[in-house]
XYZ file of C-alpha atoms in Angstrom:
656
model
C 85.208 135.144 101.213
C 83.791 131.965 99.780
C 85.654 129.664 97.483
C 83.559 131.010 94.621
C 84.779 134.602 94.834
C 86.201 135.979 91.627
C 89.696 134.765 91.028
C 92.098 134.162 88.209
C 90.677 133.167 84.908
C 87.303 134.792 85.615
C 85.136 134.820 82.521
C 83.686 132.040 80.391
C 84.990 128.638 81.366
C 87.293 127.121 78.780
C 84.524 124.716 77.796
C 83.534 127.232 75.127
C 85.256 125.986 71.950
C 86.642 127.987 69.110
C 84.183 128.501 66.287
C 83.603 125.219 64.510
C 85.553 123.116 67.009
C 83.708 120.713 69.330
C 84.494 120.508 73.029
C 85.479 117.203 74.631
C 85.518 116.992 78.437
C 88.003 114.538 79.958
C 86.494 112.991 83.101
C 87.850 110.348 85.470
C 88.909 109.373 88.967
C 92.192 110.661 90.367
C 95.280 108.627 89.448
C 93.766 106.785 86.464
C 96.069 108.357 83.864
C 93.680 111.139 82.850
C 96.198 113.984 82.822
C 98.822 111.801 81.163
C 96.309 110.988 78.434
C 95.544 114.699 78.081
C 99.240 115.457 77.545
C 99.540 112.674 74.982
C 96.521 113.907 73.010
C 97.250 117.646 73.042
C 101.062 117.765 73.023
C 102.339 121.308 73.555
C 99.044 122.871 72.449
C 97.674 123.417 75.942
C 97.427 125.972 78.692
C 96.730 126.086 82.424
C 93.529 127.934 83.372
C 91.362 128.442 86.423
C 87.638 127.820 86.448
C 85.937 131.246 86.717
C 85.368 132.490 90.232
C 87.417 129.693 91.810
C 90.971 128.666 92.582
C 90.381 125.341 90.809
C 93.131 124.732 88.275
C 92.679 122.688 85.140
C 94.146 122.441 81.654
C 92.696 123.007 78.213
C 94.286 122.093 74.905
C 93.785 121.488 71.223
C 93.436 117.878 70.087
C 94.670 118.315 66.552
C 93.763 115.001 64.905
C 90.205 113.942 65.631
C 89.076 112.323 62.426
C 91.038 114.867 60.407
C 89.606 117.779 62.398
C 90.419 119.512 65.681
C 88.670 119.552 69.044
C 89.118 121.459 72.265
C 89.980 119.061 75.105
C 89.334 120.069 78.721
C 91.035 118.124 81.516
C 88.517 118.473 84.349
C 89.561 117.902 87.986
C 89.638 114.260 89.000
C 86.688 113.126 91.091
C 85.025 109.974 92.381
C 81.509 111.409 92.188
C 79.442 114.162 90.575
C 77.688 114.725 93.916
C 80.130 117.505 94.690
C 81.528 118.163 98.160
C 84.494 120.324 97.144
C 85.040 123.197 94.686
C 87.044 120.857 92.425
C 84.247 118.309 92.277
C 81.729 121.125 91.739
C 83.639 122.385 88.695
C 83.585 118.900 87.153
C 79.921 118.348 88.006
C 78.883 121.731 86.573
C 80.888 121.191 83.389
C 79.411 117.748 82.716
C 75.881 118.887 83.549
C 76.192 121.893 81.238
C 75.926 124.469 84.014
C 79.321 126.024 83.245
C 79.674 129.173 81.182
C 79.949 128.126 77.563
C 77.373 125.376 77.862
C 77.645 121.607 77.858
C 80.524 119.699 76.253
C 79.814 118.019 72.933
C 81.198 114.749 74.285
C 82.551 113.284 77.525
C 85.693 111.178 77.217
C 85.468 109.013 80.341
C 88.731 107.490 81.552
C 87.933 104.128 83.136
C 90.570 102.237 85.104
C 90.437 98.518 84.353
C 92.139 97.701 87.661
C 89.529 99.691 89.614
C 86.533 99.097 87.389
C 83.706 99.408 89.920
C 84.963 102.783 91.169
C 85.271 104.125 87.616
C 81.915 102.694 86.549
C 80.148 104.549 89.361
C 81.417 107.892 88.019
C 80.604 106.815 84.459
C 77.066 106.010 85.539
C 76.639 109.480 86.993
C 77.935 111.002 83.763
C 75.452 108.869 81.834
C 72.557 110.245 83.914
C 73.248 113.714 82.479
C 72.513 112.447 78.979
C 75.945 113.293 77.582
C 77.398 111.451 74.617
C 80.224 109.243 75.942
C 83.344 107.458 74.722
C 85.321 105.310 77.184
C 89.116 105.240 77.320
C 90.136 102.064 79.194
C 93.460 102.390 81.045
C 95.658 100.097 83.158
C 94.493 96.962 81.406
C 97.862 95.316 82.004
C 97.589 95.946 85.757
C 94.100 94.444 85.823
C 95.286 91.369 83.944
C 98.193 90.861 86.355
C 95.720 90.923 89.247
C 93.487 88.290 87.686
C 90.637 90.665 86.749
C 91.173 91.338 83.018
C 88.647 93.492 81.170
C 87.567 92.610 77.627
C 87.047 96.026 75.958
C 84.788 94.602 73.245
C 82.544 92.888 75.797
C 82.496 96.066 77.921
C 81.503 98.129 74.869
C 78.558 95.800 74.213
C 77.418 95.990 77.838
C 77.765 99.774 78.060
C 76.498 100.544 74.577
C 79.293 103.060 73.893
C 82.732 102.763 72.248
C 85.458 101.432 74.548
C 89.083 101.909 73.446
C 92.044 100.443 75.313
C 94.780 103.077 75.675
C 98.107 103.390 77.407
C 98.487 107.109 78.186
C 102.165 106.652 78.996
C 103.162 105.134 75.633
C 100.433 106.611 73.450
C 99.183 103.165 72.413
C 95.577 103.281 71.244
C 95.610 107.023 70.576
C 94.641 106.726 66.888
C 91.768 104.338 67.638
C 90.547 106.672 70.386
C 90.603 109.667 68.021
C 88.584 107.710 65.462
C 86.008 106.663 68.076
C 85.650 110.236 69.341
C 85.288 111.614 65.807
C 82.541 109.095 65.057
C 80.745 109.809 68.363
C 80.824 113.545 67.665
C 78.980 112.883 64.405
C 76.743 110.146 65.831
C 76.330 110.598 69.631
C 76.587 107.458 71.756
C 74.894 107.076 75.136
C 75.402 104.599 77.953
C 72.567 102.089 78.095
C 70.782 100.631 81.106
C 70.192 103.898 82.975
C 67.268 106.302 83.098
C 68.546 109.763 82.178
C 67.848 112.414 84.820
C 66.103 115.643 83.962
C 68.171 118.335 85.747
C 65.274 120.835 86.048
C 62.657 120.657 88.770
C 64.717 118.562 91.163
C 63.518 118.454 94.738
C 65.677 120.333 97.299
C 65.689 117.484 99.811
C 68.139 115.450 97.720
C 65.706 112.561 97.189
C 66.586 112.423 93.498
C 70.276 112.210 94.353
C 69.630 109.213 96.591
C 67.466 107.584 93.944
C 70.112 108.212 91.307
C 72.797 106.733 93.559
C 70.707 103.595 94.083
C 70.142 103.325 90.345
C 73.853 103.734 89.566
C 74.951 101.214 92.204
C 72.524 98.668 90.803
C 73.711 99.388 87.258
C 77.373 98.947 88.262
C 76.559 95.558 89.755
C 74.757 94.508 86.564
C 77.675 95.601 84.379
C 80.138 93.715 86.572
C 78.017 90.585 86.402
C 77.683 90.844 82.614
C 81.451 90.899 82.079
C 81.976 87.335 83.303
C 85.024 88.276 85.377
C 85.810 88.191 89.091
C 84.486 91.298 90.818
C 87.415 91.221 93.240
C 91.040 90.861 92.218
C 92.894 87.720 93.166
C 95.342 88.575 95.950
C 98.742 88.750 94.275
C 101.859 90.075 95.956
C 103.147 92.450 93.314
C 106.499 94.186 93.018
C 104.811 97.383 94.273
C 103.543 95.515 97.331
C 107.044 94.300 98.138
C 108.478 97.809 97.818
C 105.679 99.239 99.961
C 106.399 96.748 102.732
C 109.711 98.585 103.075
C 108.872 102.198 102.209
C 105.736 102.292 104.357
C 107.464 100.769 107.367
C 108.021 103.498 109.993
C 111.679 102.625 110.587
C 112.531 102.818 106.880
C 109.783 104.922 105.340
C 110.371 107.997 107.489
C 114.150 108.218 106.801
C 113.547 107.631 103.084
C 110.854 110.295 103.096
C 113.202 112.701 104.877
C 115.921 111.995 102.298
C 113.527 112.695 99.411
C 112.382 115.960 100.992
C 116.016 116.945 101.589
C 116.693 116.253 97.917
C 113.859 118.561 96.902
C 115.215 121.235 99.229
C 118.664 120.905 97.679
C 117.149 121.077 94.217
C 115.413 124.340 95.091
C 118.613 125.848 96.494
C 122.000 124.440 95.554
C 121.113 122.942 92.153
C 118.895 125.756 90.890
C 121.144 128.604 92.071
C 123.860 128.245 89.375
C 121.219 128.062 86.642
C 119.464 131.152 87.983
C 122.790 132.993 88.179
C 123.606 132.007 84.601
C 120.306 133.400 83.309
C 120.782 136.570 85.354
C 124.293 136.997 83.935
C 122.999 136.527 80.401
C 120.099 138.975 80.697
C 121.347 141.629 83.093
C 125.005 141.168 82.200
C 125.572 140.526 78.513
C 122.282 141.839 77.150
C 122.258 144.724 79.631
C 125.797 145.742 78.708
C 124.875 145.545 75.033
C 121.931 147.872 75.527
C 124.023 150.308 77.514
C 126.489 150.433 74.639
C 123.844 151.580 72.154
C 121.579 153.693 74.384
C 122.327 157.330 75.302
C 124.191 157.569 78.615
C 124.383 161.360 78.848
C 122.302 164.367 77.955
C 118.567 164.786 78.282
C 117.786 161.179 77.385
C 120.193 159.437 79.767
C 117.200 158.252 81.790
C 116.138 156.051 78.865
C 119.075 153.736 79.553
C 118.131 153.374 83.203
C 114.456 152.778 82.433
C 115.104 150.091 79.842
C 118.099 148.379 81.480
C 117.591 148.835 85.228
C 113.805 148.837 85.037
C 112.260 146.777 82.241
C 115.212 144.464 81.523
C 115.820 143.875 85.237
C 112.196 142.765 85.526
C 112.517 140.447 82.543
C 115.753 139.063 83.994
C 114.065 138.383 87.328
C 111.258 136.461 85.631
C 113.566 134.432 83.397
C 115.996 133.670 86.235
C 113.169 131.955 88.110
C 112.260 129.841 85.074
C 115.006 127.189 85.631
C 113.989 126.855 89.279
C 110.325 126.434 88.375
C 111.178 123.967 85.623
C 113.332 121.841 87.917
C 110.688 121.743 90.628
C 107.856 120.956 88.220
C 109.855 118.052 86.784
C 110.865 116.788 90.243
C 107.300 116.898 91.538
C 106.018 115.233 88.377
C 108.614 112.449 88.775
C 107.441 111.804 92.343
C 103.821 111.873 91.223
C 104.213 109.799 88.055
C 106.400 107.182 89.730
C 103.815 106.619 92.459
C 106.048 107.681 95.357
C 104.194 110.928 96.080
C 101.181 108.973 97.323
C 103.483 107.044 99.695
C 105.085 110.273 100.927
C 101.616 111.630 101.688
C 100.830 108.487 103.688
C 104.028 108.813 105.738
C 103.499 112.525 106.501
C 99.742 112.389 107.019
C 99.706 112.277 110.814
C 101.868 115.395 111.153
C 99.879 117.371 108.577
C 96.594 116.613 110.297
C 97.611 119.079 112.997
C 96.908 121.767 110.389
C 93.725 120.175 109.097
C 95.478 118.995 105.937
C 96.446 115.591 104.666
C 99.972 114.323 104.083
C 100.263 115.767 100.577
C 100.645 119.258 102.100
C 104.107 118.388 103.407
C 105.634 118.697 99.932
C 104.989 122.435 99.381
C 105.861 123.260 102.986
C 109.240 121.519 102.739
C 109.973 123.092 99.360
C 109.049 126.469 100.859
C 112.136 126.433 103.053
C 114.134 126.389 99.834
C 112.010 128.864 97.875
C 108.402 129.976 98.334
C 107.765 130.285 94.589
C 108.033 126.597 93.577
C 106.362 125.717 96.884
C 103.213 127.430 95.636
C 103.502 125.425 92.437
C 103.753 122.259 94.542
C 100.318 122.928 96.064
C 98.796 121.512 92.871
C 99.446 118.020 94.281
C 96.740 118.631 96.908
C 93.377 117.140 95.956
C 91.040 120.060 96.675
C 91.114 123.782 95.867
C 90.452 124.892 99.451
C 93.337 122.760 100.697
C 95.561 124.250 97.995
C 94.510 127.761 98.986
C 95.041 127.145 102.718
C 98.488 125.685 102.086
C 99.345 128.493 99.667
C 98.546 131.078 102.332
C 100.886 129.569 104.940
C 103.736 128.714 102.547
C 105.143 132.301 102.682
C 105.809 131.840 106.402
C 108.373 129.153 105.604
C 111.760 130.835 105.745
C 113.152 130.668 102.199
C 116.879 130.624 101.417
C 116.809 134.270 100.253
C 116.045 135.401 103.808
C 119.138 133.592 105.074
C 121.460 136.287 103.686
C 119.687 138.880 105.823
C 119.835 136.655 108.898
C 123.576 136.111 108.463
C 124.277 139.845 108.179
C 122.177 140.827 111.207
C 123.329 137.897 113.332
C 127.002 138.611 112.600
C 126.712 142.314 113.390
C 124.453 142.192 116.443
C 124.993 138.688 117.884
C 128.702 138.075 117.229
C 129.013 135.621 120.109
C 126.157 133.355 118.966
C 125.244 134.051 115.332
C 124.373 130.408 114.636
C 121.899 130.295 117.507
C 120.223 133.489 116.313
C 119.793 132.070 112.815
C 118.524 128.729 114.142
C 115.887 130.531 116.217
C 114.590 132.205 113.058
C 113.846 128.806 111.555
C 112.167 127.730 114.783
C 110.056 130.892 114.591
C 109.192 130.040 110.991
C 107.851 126.619 111.986
C 105.827 128.240 114.779
C 104.317 130.749 112.347
C 103.371 127.960 109.926
C 101.696 125.878 112.638
C 99.940 128.763 114.399
C 98.929 130.361 111.100
C 97.526 127.087 109.823
C 95.555 126.473 113.006
C 94.100 129.997 113.021
C 93.066 129.779 109.373
C 91.466 126.381 109.979
C 89.384 127.848 112.791
C 88.334 130.993 110.914
C 88.186 131.351 107.145
C 88.745 127.649 106.437
C 86.326 125.940 108.784
C 84.913 124.192 105.718
C 88.192 122.308 105.148
C 87.267 119.019 106.766
C 89.726 116.691 108.449
C 88.560 113.426 106.942
C 90.023 109.938 107.145
C 92.884 109.761 104.679
C 91.765 107.323 101.988
C 94.146 107.079 99.057
C 94.398 104.429 96.375
C 98.114 103.707 96.072
C 98.999 103.474 92.382
C 101.478 100.880 91.170
C 105.070 102.079 90.892
C 105.885 103.099 87.348
C 108.806 104.425 85.375
C 108.201 108.133 84.667
C 107.910 109.124 81.005
C 110.465 111.842 80.270
C 108.674 113.427 77.323
C 105.385 113.792 79.177
C 107.135 115.227 82.244
C 109.072 117.783 80.218
C 105.950 118.766 78.316
C 103.967 119.296 81.500
C 106.804 121.322 83.058
C 107.105 123.472 79.930
C 103.385 124.328 79.935
C 103.453 125.350 83.594
C 106.685 127.346 83.361
C 105.277 129.135 80.330
C 102.140 129.994 82.286
C 104.271 131.463 85.086
C 106.439 133.508 82.726
C 103.522 134.905 80.722
C 101.111 135.590 83.583
C 103.084 136.212 86.759
C 105.921 137.696 84.680
C 103.828 140.663 83.603
C 103.221 141.685 87.193
C 106.894 141.357 88.066
C 108.126 143.417 85.102
C 105.590 146.211 85.662
C 106.301 146.402 89.395
C 110.081 146.434 89.047
C 109.810 149.129 86.396
C 107.662 151.165 88.793
C 110.266 150.727 91.552
C 112.962 152.048 89.205
C 110.816 155.101 88.426
C 110.387 155.799 92.149
C 114.157 155.605 92.663
C 114.881 157.692 89.545
C 112.615 160.664 90.256
C 114.216 163.338 92.522
C 112.134 165.163 95.129
C 114.964 167.118 96.754
C 118.143 168.551 95.277
C 118.837 169.297 91.623
C 119.608 165.772 90.472
C 118.844 164.642 86.911
C 116.210 161.937 86.462
C 117.830 158.524 86.735
C 120.847 159.677 88.750
C 119.482 160.331 92.222
C 120.826 159.367 95.661
C 118.322 157.104 97.362
C 117.523 159.551 100.160
C 116.670 162.305 97.645
C 114.416 160.164 95.446
C 110.693 159.625 95.593
C 111.510 156.135 96.874
C 113.626 157.554 99.703
C 110.947 160.081 100.616
C 108.400 157.290 100.862
C 110.813 155.306 103.063
C 111.272 158.323 105.348
C 107.491 158.759 105.556
C 106.874 155.180 106.720
C 109.929 154.941 109.002
C 107.995 156.135 112.127
C 105.730 153.074 111.753
C 108.697 150.943 112.826
C 109.706 153.075 115.818
C 107.889 150.752 118.280
C 109.948 147.893 116.821
C 113.232 149.732 117.364
C 114.308 150.250 113.743
C 112.477 153.420 112.717
C 115.104 154.712 110.236
C 114.571 155.439 106.570
C 117.437 153.087 105.713
C 115.662 150.161 107.373
C 112.345 151.124 105.752
C 113.981 151.344 102.315
C 115.613 147.940 102.803
C 112.280 146.375 103.731
C 110.617 147.987 100.706
C 113.213 146.525 98.348
C 112.848 143.230 100.198
C 109.246 143.257 99.053
C 110.681 142.838 95.541
C 113.318 140.265 96.525
C 114.634 139.403 99.976
C 118.184 138.882 98.725
C 118.507 142.587 97.843
C 117.902 143.782 101.414
C 121.647 143.707 102.129
C 122.380 145.640 98.928
C 119.729 148.213 99.817
C 121.345 148.821 103.205
C 124.718 149.290 101.499
C 123.241 151.692 98.955
C 121.450 153.718 101.623
C 124.580 154.014 103.765
C 126.713 154.703 100.660
C 129.173 151.906 101.432
C 130.310 148.873 99.470
C 128.052 145.834 99.636
C 129.926 142.985 101.356
C 130.496 139.952 99.137
C 130.129 137.767 102.240
C 127.354 138.811 104.680
C 129.355 137.249 107.527
C 132.082 139.874 106.861
C 129.984 143.068 106.945
C 132.855 145.581 107.300
C 131.808 149.247 107.070
C 128.182 148.277 106.474
C 128.079 146.543 109.850
C 129.488 149.624 111.590
C 126.917 151.908 109.992
C 124.037 149.556 110.742
C 125.040 149.145 114.366
C 125.228 152.902 114.873
C 121.826 153.437 113.260
C 120.104 150.649 115.201
C 121.729 151.970 118.396
C 120.140 155.367 117.756
C 116.678 154.168 116.691
C 116.343 151.603 119.491
C 117.273 153.883 122.368
C 120.341 151.831 123.227
C 118.981 148.344 122.511
C 120.447 147.521 119.066
C 120.399 143.741 119.517
C 116.697 143.786 120.418
C 115.969 145.963 117.381
C 117.998 143.653 115.151
C 116.060 140.626 116.422
C 112.812 142.475 115.690
C 114.038 143.330 112.178
C 114.882 139.680 111.504
C 111.435 138.599 112.666
C 109.836 141.198 110.397
C 111.860 139.918 107.421
C 110.717 136.387 108.238
C 107.011 137.182 108.529
C 106.237 139.940 106.053
C 105.264 139.583 102.423
C 107.317 137.161 100.327
C 109.155 138.299 97.213
C 107.325 139.869 94.311
C 107.618 136.710 92.196
C 105.850 134.693 94.906
C 103.116 137.304 95.251
C 102.619 137.306 91.490
C 102.298 133.513 91.542
C 99.801 133.719 94.420
C 97.780 136.144 92.363
C 97.887 133.824 89.354
C 96.840 130.769 91.363
C 94.431 132.225 93.914
C 93.220 135.570 92.565
C 93.672 139.230 93.472
C 91.538 139.381 96.608
C 93.081 136.418 98.378
C 96.554 137.712 97.494
C 95.861 141.224 98.801
C 94.418 139.773 101.991
C 97.445 137.540 102.425
C 99.844 140.464 101.938
C 97.885 142.637 104.353
C 97.750 139.943 107.025
C 101.457 139.153 106.667
C 102.379 142.830 107.115
C 100.195 143.031 110.210
C 101.609 139.811 111.662
C 105.175 140.915 110.919
C 104.685 144.313 112.563
C 103.021 142.905 115.671
C 105.663 140.174 116.039
C 108.523 142.657 115.567
C 107.089 145.103 118.107
C 106.528 142.288 120.599
C 110.074 140.980 120.184
C 111.632 144.416 120.595
C 109.511 145.491 123.540
C 110.111 142.255 125.428
C 113.810 141.914 124.545
C 114.632 145.549 125.331
C 113.016 145.262 128.744
C 114.921 142.062 129.457
C 118.246 143.786 128.781
C 118.554 143.563 124.965
C 121.358 146.144 124.722
C 124.746 144.879 123.655
C-alpha cells in the first residue's frame, strides 16, 4: 500500500472554507514558531485532521478576528522546500499550488525566521512562484539581533513587496497588526516581487523547470539578502544555549541526562497517570454506575437494560475517559520537551541507535513511552518529521511491552516459574526489544523501502521557556480529538463485547445473566481454542482471556478468574485458587508441559494486538487498512512465536 491510500480524514482537504470565510494557509520551515503562532491565532477553535488519503496530520482552526471577520487557518506541515520528497512536503506543496481538494488558499501566511533568513526566504520564493497572495510573519527577531544579524521588517517589506509583520508567537505580540495586514491582503492581494511566476500547466516531465525555478529562487534570495544591508552570516556568539549544549550533547553527560528524561516520561505514563486514571474510572464506573443501577430495572424482563447501559455503554465511556488524563499528561510532557528545545537534543543523542531501524533519533521518544503505555506512544509519533516515519514507528510501537501486560506476566511467572519469576518477566522485556528491532528491520526492507536513511541534519533551536497556556491548549485539542474519534470505536466495541457475553447459547439463562461458558462469547472462545493447541494452551478459558485482552490487557487476569469461577486475586503474585486452576488446565492442554505452555502464552500476550484504545488510535492516525493489516500481522506473529516457544521448550524438558 502506498502512502496515498485512503486513510483517516478522507474527503475534501480542510482547505475548503465555510461559506463566506476565506482560507489562509500557514506555511514555514520546521521549528520557526509556525504551530505556536497557529495556536495563538485560533485559540481553542481548532481541530486535528489528516490530509485525505494520507497519514499526514495537520490542524485547522477559525481565526476569529481578521479585520472584524473570520478566516479558516490551516497549519500545513513544516517544510524546507515545495519540491516534495515526502508525503508531508507533498501535502504542503499541493495545498499551496491549489492541487488539493477545495482549491487554492485565498492567502499564504508565510512564517519567516529572522535568525535563519536565507532558509526561510528560499521557501518563500517557491511560494511566490505559485502566484499566491502572501503576507509575511517575521519571527525570532530577538534571536537574530542577539547574533548580530538583525532584520528590519520595514526594509524587508519594501524589498519583498508584501506586508511584513514582526510577531512573537509565544507572547502574542504583533497579533493585531498581523490580523490587519492579512485582512487588507485578502481584499487587495499582495505578491512577492522580483520573481517570474511559474505557470503550473504544461511543465516538462524531465524536471527542467524545477531546476530553472531553483536557480531563479537562489538568485532572488541572494539579491534580497544584499538589499537588506545586513551581514549574511551571523557573528559567532557563544550563547547561553551553546553553553548548555556543550554539556548536554557531551556523550558522558548527555546520555545519562537523556536516560533520566526518558525514565521520567516512563514514570509519567505509569506511576503518575495511574491514580488519575483510577479516579476517573471510580467516578464513571463507580459513582455514576451505581447511580444508574439504582434507577434502572434490575429484575424482570428488562433487567438486561441495566447491564447494557452500565456494563456495556458506560463501561466504554469510562474506558475512554480514564485514558484522557494519561493522554493529556503525555501531550503536555512532549510539548514541554519540544517547546523548550530539548527534544531536538534528545533526537541527536539517540540518533545512532535509531538508525538501526532506518529512523532518526526522534523515534526513540515513542518507543520509550511505549513501554509505559502504547496509546500515548502513538501520540508521540507526531514528533517525527515525515508521515512514513510516523507510520513505521506507529506499527512497531505495539511490540513494546506496556505496563498493562506486566500483570499477566506476574501471574503466569508466579504460578509456573515459582523459582525464578523475576527472570521470566525480564526475558519478556528482552523479547519485546527483539520484536521491535526485528519488526523494524523487516518493515524497512519490505513495505517501507522508501523510508530513506539520510544524514541527520537538524537545526537546533535556542532553549526557551515553555508557554503554559499554549501547551495546555494544544494538549486539550489533541485529547479532545482522541475522545471524540477513537472514543466512538471503543464504546461501540465494548458494548458489542457485553452483548456477546449477555446472550445465552446453552442453558435457560436470562439475557444479561449468563455464565461465560454458556454465552455467545464463551461459545466463540471454545470454537477458536483448537487454534492454540499447537502452542499448548488450547482451552476455552485461555481463548476467552486472550479475547478480553484484545479489549484491555489488564483484564486478562480477571477473565481467567471469571472463567474458572474463582475470586480474582488482588495481587497477581498471590494467585491462590486461580493459580491452582490455571496450572491444572495448562497441564492438561500442554500434554504435561505446563511451564512451556505458560511461556508460550506470555509470548502471545506480548506480541498480539494491543488494547482496543491503542487500536482505535492507530485507526484514527493511520487509517483503517493499515490498522487491520497491523492487527492481522501481530496475530500471526504472536501465534507463530507462541507455537515456536512451546514446541522448542516442551522438547527441551519444559514440564515442571
